[in-house]
XYZ file of C-alpha atoms in Angstrom:
496
model
C 7.649 -14.174 -33.477
C 10.033 -14.652 -36.492
C 8.123 -14.808 -39.430
C 7.432 -18.746 -40.552
C 8.606 -19.663 -44.185
C 5.820 -21.148 -46.428
C 7.414 -24.003 -48.297
C 7.769 -24.051 -52.171
C 7.798 -27.157 -54.265
C 7.921 -26.869 -57.874
C 5.301 -29.499 -59.688
C 6.846 -32.171 -61.887
C 6.738 -30.697 -65.439
C 4.205 -32.551 -67.757
C 4.899 -34.859 -70.644
C 4.132 -32.241 -73.917
C 0.865 -33.016 -75.535
C -0.464 -35.764 -73.074
C -3.889 -35.636 -71.788
C -3.885 -34.584 -67.408
C -6.067 -36.764 -66.097
C -8.745 -35.739 -63.418
C -5.862 -36.234 -60.523
C -2.968 -34.354 -62.511
C -5.950 -31.650 -63.087
C -6.418 -31.280 -59.369
C -2.998 -31.339 -58.516
C -1.760 -28.481 -61.249
C -4.855 -26.669 -59.746
C -3.825 -27.010 -56.136
C -0.564 -26.120 -56.976
C -1.422 -22.510 -58.558
C -3.741 -21.668 -55.503
C -0.171 -22.791 -53.355
C 1.364 -20.275 -55.154
C -1.298 -16.967 -55.276
C -1.135 -18.097 -51.170
C 2.891 -18.047 -51.655
C 2.134 -14.379 -53.276
C 0.427 -13.224 -50.675
C 2.243 -14.546 -47.466
C 4.983 -13.090 -49.061
C 3.284 -9.760 -48.651
C 2.032 -10.098 -45.585
C -1.519 -10.424 -45.970
C -2.190 -13.707 -44.183
C -5.938 -13.868 -44.135
C -5.599 -13.916 -48.465
C -2.631 -16.547 -47.861
C -4.389 -18.638 -45.507
C -7.732 -19.015 -47.785
C -5.257 -19.980 -50.821
C -3.795 -22.460 -48.603
C -7.095 -23.515 -47.490
C -8.179 -23.946 -51.926
C -5.421 -25.817 -52.239
C -5.732 -28.744 -48.993
C -9.444 -28.722 -50.330
C -8.248 -29.266 -54.035
C -5.113 -32.175 -53.043
C -5.678 -32.914 -49.525
C -3.318 -35.686 -48.831
C 0.016 -33.084 -49.288
C 2.106 -32.097 -46.621
C 2.993 -28.850 -47.792
C -0.220 -27.345 -48.056
C -0.499 -27.794 -44.495
C 2.895 -26.953 -43.394
C 1.829 -23.749 -44.840
C -1.295 -23.622 -43.706
C 0.267 -24.045 -40.211
C 3.003 -21.231 -41.106
C 0.058 -18.077 -41.985
C -2.124 -19.319 -38.650
C 1.054 -19.075 -36.687
C 1.742 -15.684 -38.314
C -2.273 -14.970 -37.565
C -1.500 -16.188 -33.534
C -3.795 -18.983 -34.011
C -1.966 -21.282 -32.927
C -4.061 -24.441 -31.741
C -5.378 -24.322 -35.184
C -1.895 -24.036 -36.938
C -0.846 -27.075 -34.424
C -3.343 -28.834 -35.808
C -2.313 -28.348 -39.426
C 1.292 -28.987 -38.612
C 0.292 -32.315 -37.270
C -1.637 -32.945 -40.058
C 1.685 -31.980 -42.355
C 4.170 -34.414 -40.543
C 0.898 -37.541 -40.311
C 1.227 -37.264 -44.162
C 5.559 -37.233 -44.422
C 6.977 -37.466 -41.422
C 10.129 -36.999 -42.710
C 8.755 -33.170 -43.074
C 11.145 -31.506 -41.252
C 9.505 -27.993 -41.363
C 6.348 -29.490 -40.464
C 8.194 -30.879 -37.285
C 9.639 -27.733 -36.749
C 6.010 -25.693 -36.936
C 4.723 -28.238 -34.825
C 7.212 -27.713 -32.171
C 6.743 -23.904 -31.978
C 3.027 -24.119 -31.847
C 3.528 -26.857 -28.296
C 5.663 -23.978 -27.468
C 4.032 -21.264 -28.216
C 0.797 -22.719 -26.571
C 2.877 -23.458 -22.991
C 3.802 -27.526 -24.025
C 7.619 -27.034 -23.567
C 7.419 -31.228 -23.220
C 5.652 -32.004 -26.641
C 7.448 -29.174 -27.874
C 10.975 -30.835 -27.392
C 10.119 -33.871 -28.911
C 9.188 -32.006 -31.956
C 12.803 -30.713 -32.167
C 14.488 -33.850 -31.097
C 13.095 -35.116 -34.323
C 13.788 -32.626 -36.186
C 17.660 -32.956 -34.801
C 17.397 -36.821 -35.960
C 16.225 -35.848 -39.847
C 19.366 -32.655 -39.828
C 21.470 -32.994 -36.707
C 23.065 -29.703 -38.324
C 19.598 -27.769 -37.816
C 20.214 -24.939 -36.025
C 16.649 -23.897 -35.326
C 15.916 -26.794 -33.737
C 18.655 -26.693 -31.618
C 17.750 -23.312 -30.196
C 14.361 -23.799 -29.938
C 14.954 -27.226 -27.833
C 17.260 -24.884 -25.691
C 13.594 -22.632 -25.366
C 12.208 -25.224 -24.580
C 14.627 -26.177 -21.624
C 14.475 -22.590 -20.570
C 10.285 -22.468 -19.910
C 10.130 -25.818 -18.663
C 13.149 -24.432 -15.949
C 10.910 -21.333 -15.396
C 8.045 -23.801 -15.022
C 9.263 -25.420 -12.517
C 10.891 -22.497 -10.665
C 7.477 -20.652 -10.228
C 6.048 -24.173 -9.118
C 8.163 -23.988 -6.143
C 7.577 -20.161 -5.541
C 4.080 -20.489 -5.625
C 4.149 -22.627 -2.771
C 6.366 -20.564 -1.077
C 3.958 -17.764 -2.013
C 6.598 -15.666 -3.446
C 3.885 -14.229 -5.805
C 6.891 -11.586 -7.114
C 9.004 -14.282 -8.227
C 6.237 -16.246 -9.806
C 4.792 -12.962 -11.975
C 8.986 -12.859 -12.834
C 9.104 -16.540 -14.041
C 5.862 -16.113 -16.118
C 6.766 -12.964 -17.688
C 10.274 -14.895 -19.298
C 8.809 -17.952 -20.036
C 5.556 -15.806 -21.768
C 8.294 -14.380 -24.389
C 8.951 -18.247 -25.560
C 4.980 -18.946 -24.922
C 2.934 -15.983 -25.833
C 0.035 -17.950 -26.655
C -0.274 -19.895 -23.129
C -3.349 -19.304 -21.120
C -2.063 -21.348 -18.777
C 0.933 -18.970 -18.008
C -1.114 -16.059 -18.527
C -3.911 -17.184 -15.641
C -1.128 -17.790 -13.454
C 0.679 -14.676 -13.825
C -3.062 -13.026 -13.168
C -3.980 -15.413 -10.114
C -0.129 -14.087 -8.529
C -1.066 -9.992 -9.322
C -3.860 -10.677 -7.458
C -2.505 -11.953 -4.957
C -0.240 -9.375 -5.167
C -3.594 -7.050 -4.532
C -2.408 -5.769 -8.307
C -5.708 -6.194 -9.371
C -6.433 -3.898 -12.374
C -3.229 -5.980 -14.102
C -4.875 -8.911 -12.650
C -8.702 -8.434 -14.255
C -6.307 -6.929 -17.915
C -4.950 -10.452 -17.839
C -8.068 -12.338 -16.852
C -10.534 -10.173 -19.391
C -8.108 -11.002 -22.012
C -8.384 -14.415 -22.043
C -11.747 -14.259 -21.682
C -12.834 -12.200 -24.483
C -10.862 -15.048 -27.214
C -12.483 -17.878 -24.589
C -15.731 -16.750 -22.258
C -16.139 -20.240 -21.380
C -12.811 -20.257 -19.664
C -12.845 -21.570 -15.812
C -9.863 -20.534 -14.542
C -10.170 -16.502 -15.726
C -13.571 -16.573 -14.606
C -11.865 -17.250 -11.617
C -9.366 -15.206 -11.495
C -12.055 -12.205 -12.277
C -13.928 -13.089 -9.026
C -10.494 -13.479 -7.434
C -10.035 -9.813 -7.719
C -13.550 -8.235 -7.053
C -13.104 -10.682 -3.680
C -10.167 -9.443 -2.630
C -12.034 -5.326 -3.145
C -14.575 -6.866 -1.363
C -16.541 -6.588 -4.067
C -17.348 -10.287 -2.675
C -21.771 -10.565 -4.055
C -20.128 -10.148 -7.476
C -16.817 -12.123 -7.060
C -19.550 -15.573 -6.043
C -20.852 -14.904 -9.628
C -17.852 -15.306 -10.968
C -16.817 -18.062 -9.077
C -20.362 -19.765 -9.509
C -19.938 -19.395 -13.436
C -16.462 -20.619 -13.108
C -17.633 -23.718 -11.144
C -20.920 -23.660 -14.116
C -17.871 -24.419 -16.734
C -15.241 -26.791 -14.280
C -17.540 -28.157 -11.236
C -14.302 -29.862 -10.061
C -12.160 -26.491 -9.942
C -10.908 -27.058 -6.874
C -9.497 -22.876 -5.887
C -13.018 -21.389 -7.365
C -15.025 -24.202 -5.143
C -12.545 -22.598 -2.232
C -12.665 -19.492 -2.621
C -16.646 -19.256 -3.243
C -16.570 -20.749 -0.131
C -14.343 -18.185 1.828
C -16.149 -15.510 0.120
C -19.598 -16.888 1.499
C -18.396 -17.974 5.029
C -16.646 -14.171 4.931
C -19.634 -11.856 4.333
C -21.998 -13.980 5.993
C -19.407 -13.668 9.326
C -18.925 -9.981 8.784
C -22.719 -9.305 8.644
C -23.797 -11.078 11.694
C -20.820 -9.266 13.720
C -22.640 -6.055 12.417
C -25.732 -6.835 13.462
C -24.642 -7.566 16.937
C -22.964 -4.696 16.898
C -26.366 -2.115 15.672
C -28.056 -4.530 18.985
C -25.141 -3.005 21.409
C -24.160 -6.819 21.731
C -20.126 -5.759 21.549
C -19.284 -9.368 22.956
C -20.729 -11.568 19.971
C -19.916 -8.962 17.828
C -16.350 -9.142 18.959
C -16.310 -13.141 18.464
C -18.372 -12.772 15.330
C -15.578 -10.325 13.145
C -12.283 -12.484 14.971
C -13.567 -15.660 13.469
C -14.479 -13.702 10.634
C -10.474 -12.756 10.777
C -9.562 -16.580 10.366
C -11.183 -17.617 7.590
C -8.918 -16.251 4.687
C -5.954 -14.106 6.011
C -5.054 -12.951 1.890
C -8.133 -10.820 1.725
C -6.486 -7.556 2.776
C -9.192 -5.169 1.825
C -12.020 -6.775 4.160
C -10.026 -7.955 6.184
C -8.873 -4.403 7.339
C -12.429 -3.498 7.555
C -13.012 -5.942 10.158
C -9.873 -4.934 12.191
C -11.128 -1.560 12.000
C -14.941 -3.082 13.152
C -13.765 -5.035 16.002
C -11.588 -1.744 16.796
C -14.758 -0.176 17.083
C -16.418 -2.606 19.052
C -13.101 -2.420 21.773
C -13.515 1.623 21.767
C -17.105 0.633 22.938
C -15.861 -1.924 25.513
C -13.093 1.003 26.018
C -10.507 -1.717 25.914
C -8.818 1.069 24.326
C -5.365 0.131 23.773
C -7.100 -3.038 22.437
C -8.661 -1.079 20.274
C -5.893 0.424 19.008
C -3.862 -2.413 18.205
C -6.875 -3.670 15.651
C -6.945 -0.157 13.753
C -3.326 -0.400 13.619
C -3.648 -4.220 12.201
C -6.008 -2.046 9.502
C -3.875 0.035 8.411
C -0.960 -1.835 7.447
C -2.898 -4.087 5.362
C -4.533 -0.903 3.764
C -2.952 2.846 4.785
C -5.636 4.348 2.469
C -7.620 3.738 5.439
C -9.434 7.042 6.768
C -11.994 5.412 8.606
C -9.341 3.407 10.807
C -7.052 6.714 11.125
C -9.868 8.287 12.626
C -10.773 5.530 15.223
C -7.269 4.803 16.200
C -6.534 8.772 16.993
C -9.757 8.953 18.550
C -8.348 6.335 21.145
C -5.199 7.539 20.965
C -6.870 11.305 22.442
C -8.971 8.919 24.885
C -5.258 7.627 26.345
C -4.191 10.797 26.136
C -1.397 10.209 23.433
C -1.559 13.342 22.006
C 1.389 13.580 19.995
C 0.276 10.174 18.527
C -3.304 11.627 17.792
C -1.908 14.670 15.216
C 0.136 12.189 13.450
C -3.064 10.078 12.556
C -5.460 13.107 12.296
C -2.234 15.101 10.122
C -2.348 12.050 7.962
C -6.222 12.161 7.814
C -6.448 15.847 6.371
C -3.507 15.626 4.397
C -5.946 12.809 2.496
C -9.165 14.554 2.706
C -9.564 17.920 3.647
C -12.966 18.054 5.100
C -13.426 21.032 7.452
C -14.233 18.436 9.846
C -10.848 16.649 9.468
C -9.320 20.176 9.957
C -11.151 20.655 13.851
C -10.333 17.772 15.023
C -6.765 17.982 13.716
C -6.958 21.002 15.595
C -8.876 19.928 18.908
C -5.256 17.306 18.901
C -2.742 19.946 18.375
C -4.552 21.886 21.931
C -4.843 18.686 23.553
C -1.046 18.239 22.830
C -0.155 21.945 23.609
C -1.514 21.568 26.678
C -0.465 18.216 27.898
C 3.114 19.823 27.386
C 2.404 21.950 30.911
C 2.196 21.117 33.769
C -0.883 19.267 34.540
C -2.288 21.299 37.271
C -5.105 19.011 38.150
C -2.992 16.330 38.354
C -0.461 18.118 40.563
C -3.970 19.448 42.806
C -5.286 15.613 42.542
C -8.167 16.526 41.308
C -10.524 16.202 38.306
C -10.963 18.453 35.452
C -14.219 19.122 36.401
C -14.004 19.410 40.102
C -16.266 21.938 41.725
C -14.128 24.944 44.023
C -14.759 23.782 47.128
C -12.868 20.441 46.046
C -9.864 22.559 44.370
C -9.830 24.267 47.849
C -9.751 21.028 49.860
C -7.177 19.735 47.748
C -4.790 22.641 47.927
C -5.380 22.625 51.641
C -4.441 18.749 51.877
C -1.483 19.055 49.533
C -0.005 22.378 50.533
C 0.311 20.809 53.908
C 1.252 17.353 52.439
C 4.336 19.800 50.709
C 4.896 22.585 53.046
C 8.886 22.906 53.576
C 8.621 23.386 58.023
C 7.051 19.372 57.698
C 10.069 18.423 55.795
C 12.278 20.726 57.741
C 14.267 17.069 59.351
C 14.970 15.054 55.939
C 18.042 15.261 54.071
C 18.595 18.061 51.037
C 17.441 16.017 48.316
C 13.981 15.249 49.604
C 13.813 19.174 50.812
C 14.520 20.101 47.628
C 11.728 18.140 46.152
C 9.169 18.722 48.609
C 9.771 22.790 48.481
C 9.553 21.902 44.402
C 6.002 19.977 44.778
C 5.362 22.879 47.552
C 5.471 25.163 44.741
C 3.589 23.647 42.528
C 0.404 22.716 44.681
C 0.586 26.523 44.990
C 0.538 27.518 41.420
C -2.129 25.210 40.506
C -4.012 26.795 43.006
C -3.807 30.212 41.948
C -4.826 29.321 38.683
C -7.421 26.337 39.016
C -9.426 28.944 41.962
C -9.751 31.747 39.333
C -12.615 31.235 37.025
C -10.542 33.519 34.022
C -7.423 31.826 34.759
C -8.969 28.785 34.797
C -10.636 28.947 31.137
C -7.489 30.192 29.733
C -5.557 27.262 31.066
C -8.280 24.847 30.034
C -8.305 26.100 26.493
C -4.795 25.640 25.855
C -3.997 29.382 26.436
C -0.104 30.123 27.471
C -0.556 31.747 30.677
C 2.584 33.495 30.381
C 1.800 35.457 26.727
C -1.378 36.661 29.433
C 0.951 37.909 31.772
C 1.119 35.577 34.383
C 4.880 35.003 34.916
C 5.509 31.612 36.828
C 9.145 31.805 37.701
C 8.200 35.166 40.107
C 5.513 33.383 41.483
C 5.715 33.114 45.799
C 4.154 30.128 47.158
C 4.371 31.297 50.715
C 2.109 33.851 50.318
C -0.514 31.864 49.191
C -0.317 29.797 51.664
C -0.440 32.566 54.019
C -3.682 33.700 52.213
C -4.847 30.544 52.281
C -4.536 29.831 55.849
C -4.833 33.354 57.273
C -4.658 33.784 60.734
C -2.788 35.970 62.999
C 1.045 35.390 63.988
C 3.198 33.221 62.342
C 3.012 29.004 61.637
C 5.098 26.373 62.586
C 4.708 22.450 62.056
C 5.354 20.415 65.393
C 6.061 17.008 65.982
C 3.718 14.859 67.724
C 5.741 11.801 68.056
C 8.596 10.169 65.779
C 7.515 10.608 61.917
C 4.337 12.931 62.987
C 3.792 16.825 62.712
C 1.098 18.797 63.161
C 0.491 22.406 61.826
C 0.200 25.454 64.593
C -0.764 29.017 63.843
C 0.521 31.409 66.004
């Protein structure tokens, strides 16, 4: 801020030899105090200047320039509200006091009252239409009013970044405006920039510990950081200072409702009442869409409920919503990765476990990643269990029965009358069935296959595999074998 100038008014010379009246003596003493104040002001010792201007006022309380000078000093000390009082008193004493009106306008503007500031600068121009300082300050006041107007519209549009921008620009002209600072802090909180919002609110509270708006913003930051109990304390304190504070009232009500629903959901989950837990978490998610951290936890909790209910795709969706809200939420990544594993979406599981391990390099996370990588590798090979149509825990007899059924189903002789394309496809399936049986009927090969080892690296070259030899060895019997028609589209297997 440009240094405010103090007023220098020379006392009229006294008649030589005439005795001074008490009033004249007081005026002379007041002028002496003012001149000492001017000297300290010139040296930028504003505290001492303030003291001497106060002495001048106490001695001669009806002099406009003394109030004007003390106002200028208070402005340099950043005490704009006190300065405003002195500037207003100076123009009450002398309505033609141009600098008094200028100072009043600058105080109004610094405190964020651009309309009142404009009136003061217009009064200066009425007194001195060529006053360039008043012309510039009037433009500054208009600029602040425009930023206020834009910010109001953008706040309704929830364009909080734009509001912060407008308030930063307005604060360049109105550095002492708590209203602008509070609006900026509230928007910073809504943008998730909690440390910045806390800092602004704390600065105001250091100057005014009873400021309800600042207490509300402090509570809002804690609320959005999922420190709900502490947040409620600040909201209650704000309402104690301003019982009609609508935002604090709404936030306090939401905070209490959110806390209660979340706790009820947790209780239902622990009791195994997953349906009720799902309903409670869903209700909690509808309370306040702006509470990102708490809602991320609620989505993750509901995802856990869905996984318990075996609604795995819904569980994945919930966890995805959780990490969209909070991309550092490890628990949500772990929950989603497990659901991906359970639904055999191994590439997605590996991606989530990699994210977790990059963030927290623990032995447990490393093992989870390794397990997912093994399952991914296994998933890219032929699924011999699926080829035979058996479960991974199938017994030896179940594997044999499955092979018998599938081998007869896909044997080339059975499809000798089909088109070339069908014959080729059935021959491929016949070979795969033989491969599957070769691996799964041998305990050692099966164990290596189940553990994800590369079978070709272990010396088993499936490219040289002859499915017919496996078929003959399995079915045995003397002579050959053939499929013969027993009716249209029906065949039976016959040994020779």
